[in-house]
């Protein structure tokens, strides 16, 4: 698997990241993979995982990991994510789960609160990866 040139960008003239994300990520031109939003469905049963937002976030990240792997990629290729939460009060809990999956410089990211997600999910995450 070829590694892309990926550089985390930081400016002291802009606010520091308040979680596991970079202010910006710069990449050389390459093949872009756009991952659809994943909700906490168990792929074997197509049922929502049981448990709190932490359990749901864990399943979402596993689902993203599986789609990345099917594309010949992993979390190190992700340059942008959006996290959708039905309760922004869950930000810190989801941040902790999300952050464990990015061992290097994390991707650029936005987090937003939404009124509802499919199947009653509490969290959904989409991603863009570059190889």
C-alpha positions in Angstrom: 0.0 0.0 0.0 1.6 3.3 -1.1 1.7 6.0 1.4 0.5 9.5 0.4 2.2 12.7 1.3 0.0 14.0 4.1 0.8 17.0 6.2 -1.0 18.4 9.2 -1.2 22.2 9.0 -1.2 24.3 12.2 -1.4 28.1 12.6 -0.9 29.8 15.9 -3.1 32.6 14.5 -6.2 30.3 14.6 -7.7 28.5 17.6 -6.0 25.2 18.6 -7.9 22.0 18.0 -10.2 21.2 21.0 -10.1 17.5 20.2 -8.4 14.9 18.1 -8.4 16.7 14.8 -6.1 19.0 12.8 -6.8 22.5 11.8 -6.2 21.4 8.2 -4.6 18.5 6.4 -2.8 19.0 3.1 -2.3 16.1 0.7 -0.7 15.6 -2.7 -3.1 14.8 -5.5 -4.1 11.1 -5.4 -7.0 8.8 -5.4 -9.8 10.2 -3.2 -12.3 7.9 -1.5 -15.5 9.4 -0.1 -16.9 7.3 2.7 -20.7 7.6 3.3 -21.8 8.3 6.9 -21.8 5.2 9.1 -24.3 4.7 11.9 -23.9 2.0 14.6 -25.4 -0.9 12.7 -24.0 -4.3 13.4 -23.1 -5.6 9.8 -24.0 -9.2 10.7 -27.5 -8.4 12.0 -28.2 -5.0 10.5 -29.5 -4.0 13.9 -28.4 -1.0 16.0 -25.8 -2.0 18.6 -27.1 -1.9 22.2 -25.7 0.5 24.7 -24.8 4.2 25.1 -23.2 6.7 22.8 -19.7 5.2 23.5 -20.8 1.7 22.3 -22.4 3.4 19.3 -19.3 5.4 18.5 -17.2 2.2 18.7 -19.4 0.4 16.2 -19.3 3.5 13.9 -15.5 3.5 13.9 -15.4 -0.3 13.2 -17.8 0.2 10.3 -15.6 3.0 8.9 -12.5 0.8 9.4 -14.2 -2.0 7.4 -15.0 0.3 4.5 -11.5 1.8 4.5 -10.0 -1.7 4.4 -12.3 -2.7 1.5 -10.8 0.3 -0.3 -7.2 -0.8 0.5 -6.9 2.0 3.1 -6.8 2.6 6.8 -7.4 5.5 9.2 -4.0 7.0 8.3 -5.4 7.9 4.9 -8.3 9.8 6.3 -8.0 13.6 5.7 -11.5 14.8 6.6 -14.4 13.7 8.8 -17.7 15.0 9.9 -19.3 13.8 13.1 -23.0 14.2 13.6 -24.4 14.0 17.1 -28.0 14.1 18.3 -26.7 15.5 21.6 -23.6 17.8 21.6 -23.3 16.9 25.3 -21.8 13.6 24.1 -18.9 15.4 22.4 -16.2 14.4 24.9 -17.3 10.7 25.0 -17.3 10.4 21.2 -14.1 12.4 20.9 -12.3 9.9 23.1 -13.5 6.9 21.0 -12.7 8.7 17.7 -9.3 9.8 18.9 -8.1 6.3 19.6 -8.4 5.4 15.9 -6.0 8.1 14.7 -2.5 7.4 16.0 -0.7 10.1 13.9 -1.9 13.6 13.1 -5.7 13.4 13.0 -7.7 14.5 10.1 -9.5 17.8 9.7 -13.0 17.6 11.2 -16.3 19.2 11.9 -18.8 18.2 14.6 -22.4 19.2 14.5 -25.5 18.5 16.4 -28.5 17.3 14.4 -32.1 16.8 15.5 -32.2 13.1 14.4 -30.2 10.4 12.6 -31.3 7.3 10.8 -32.7 4.4 12.9 -32.5 6.5 16.0 -28.7 6.5 16.1 -27.0 9.0 18.4 -23.9 9.3 16.2 -22.9 9.2 12.6 -19.5 9.8 11.0 -18.5 10.2 7.4 -14.9 10.5 6.0 -12.8 11.4 3.0 -9.6 9.5 2.5 -6.7 10.0 0.0 -4.2 7.4 -1.2 
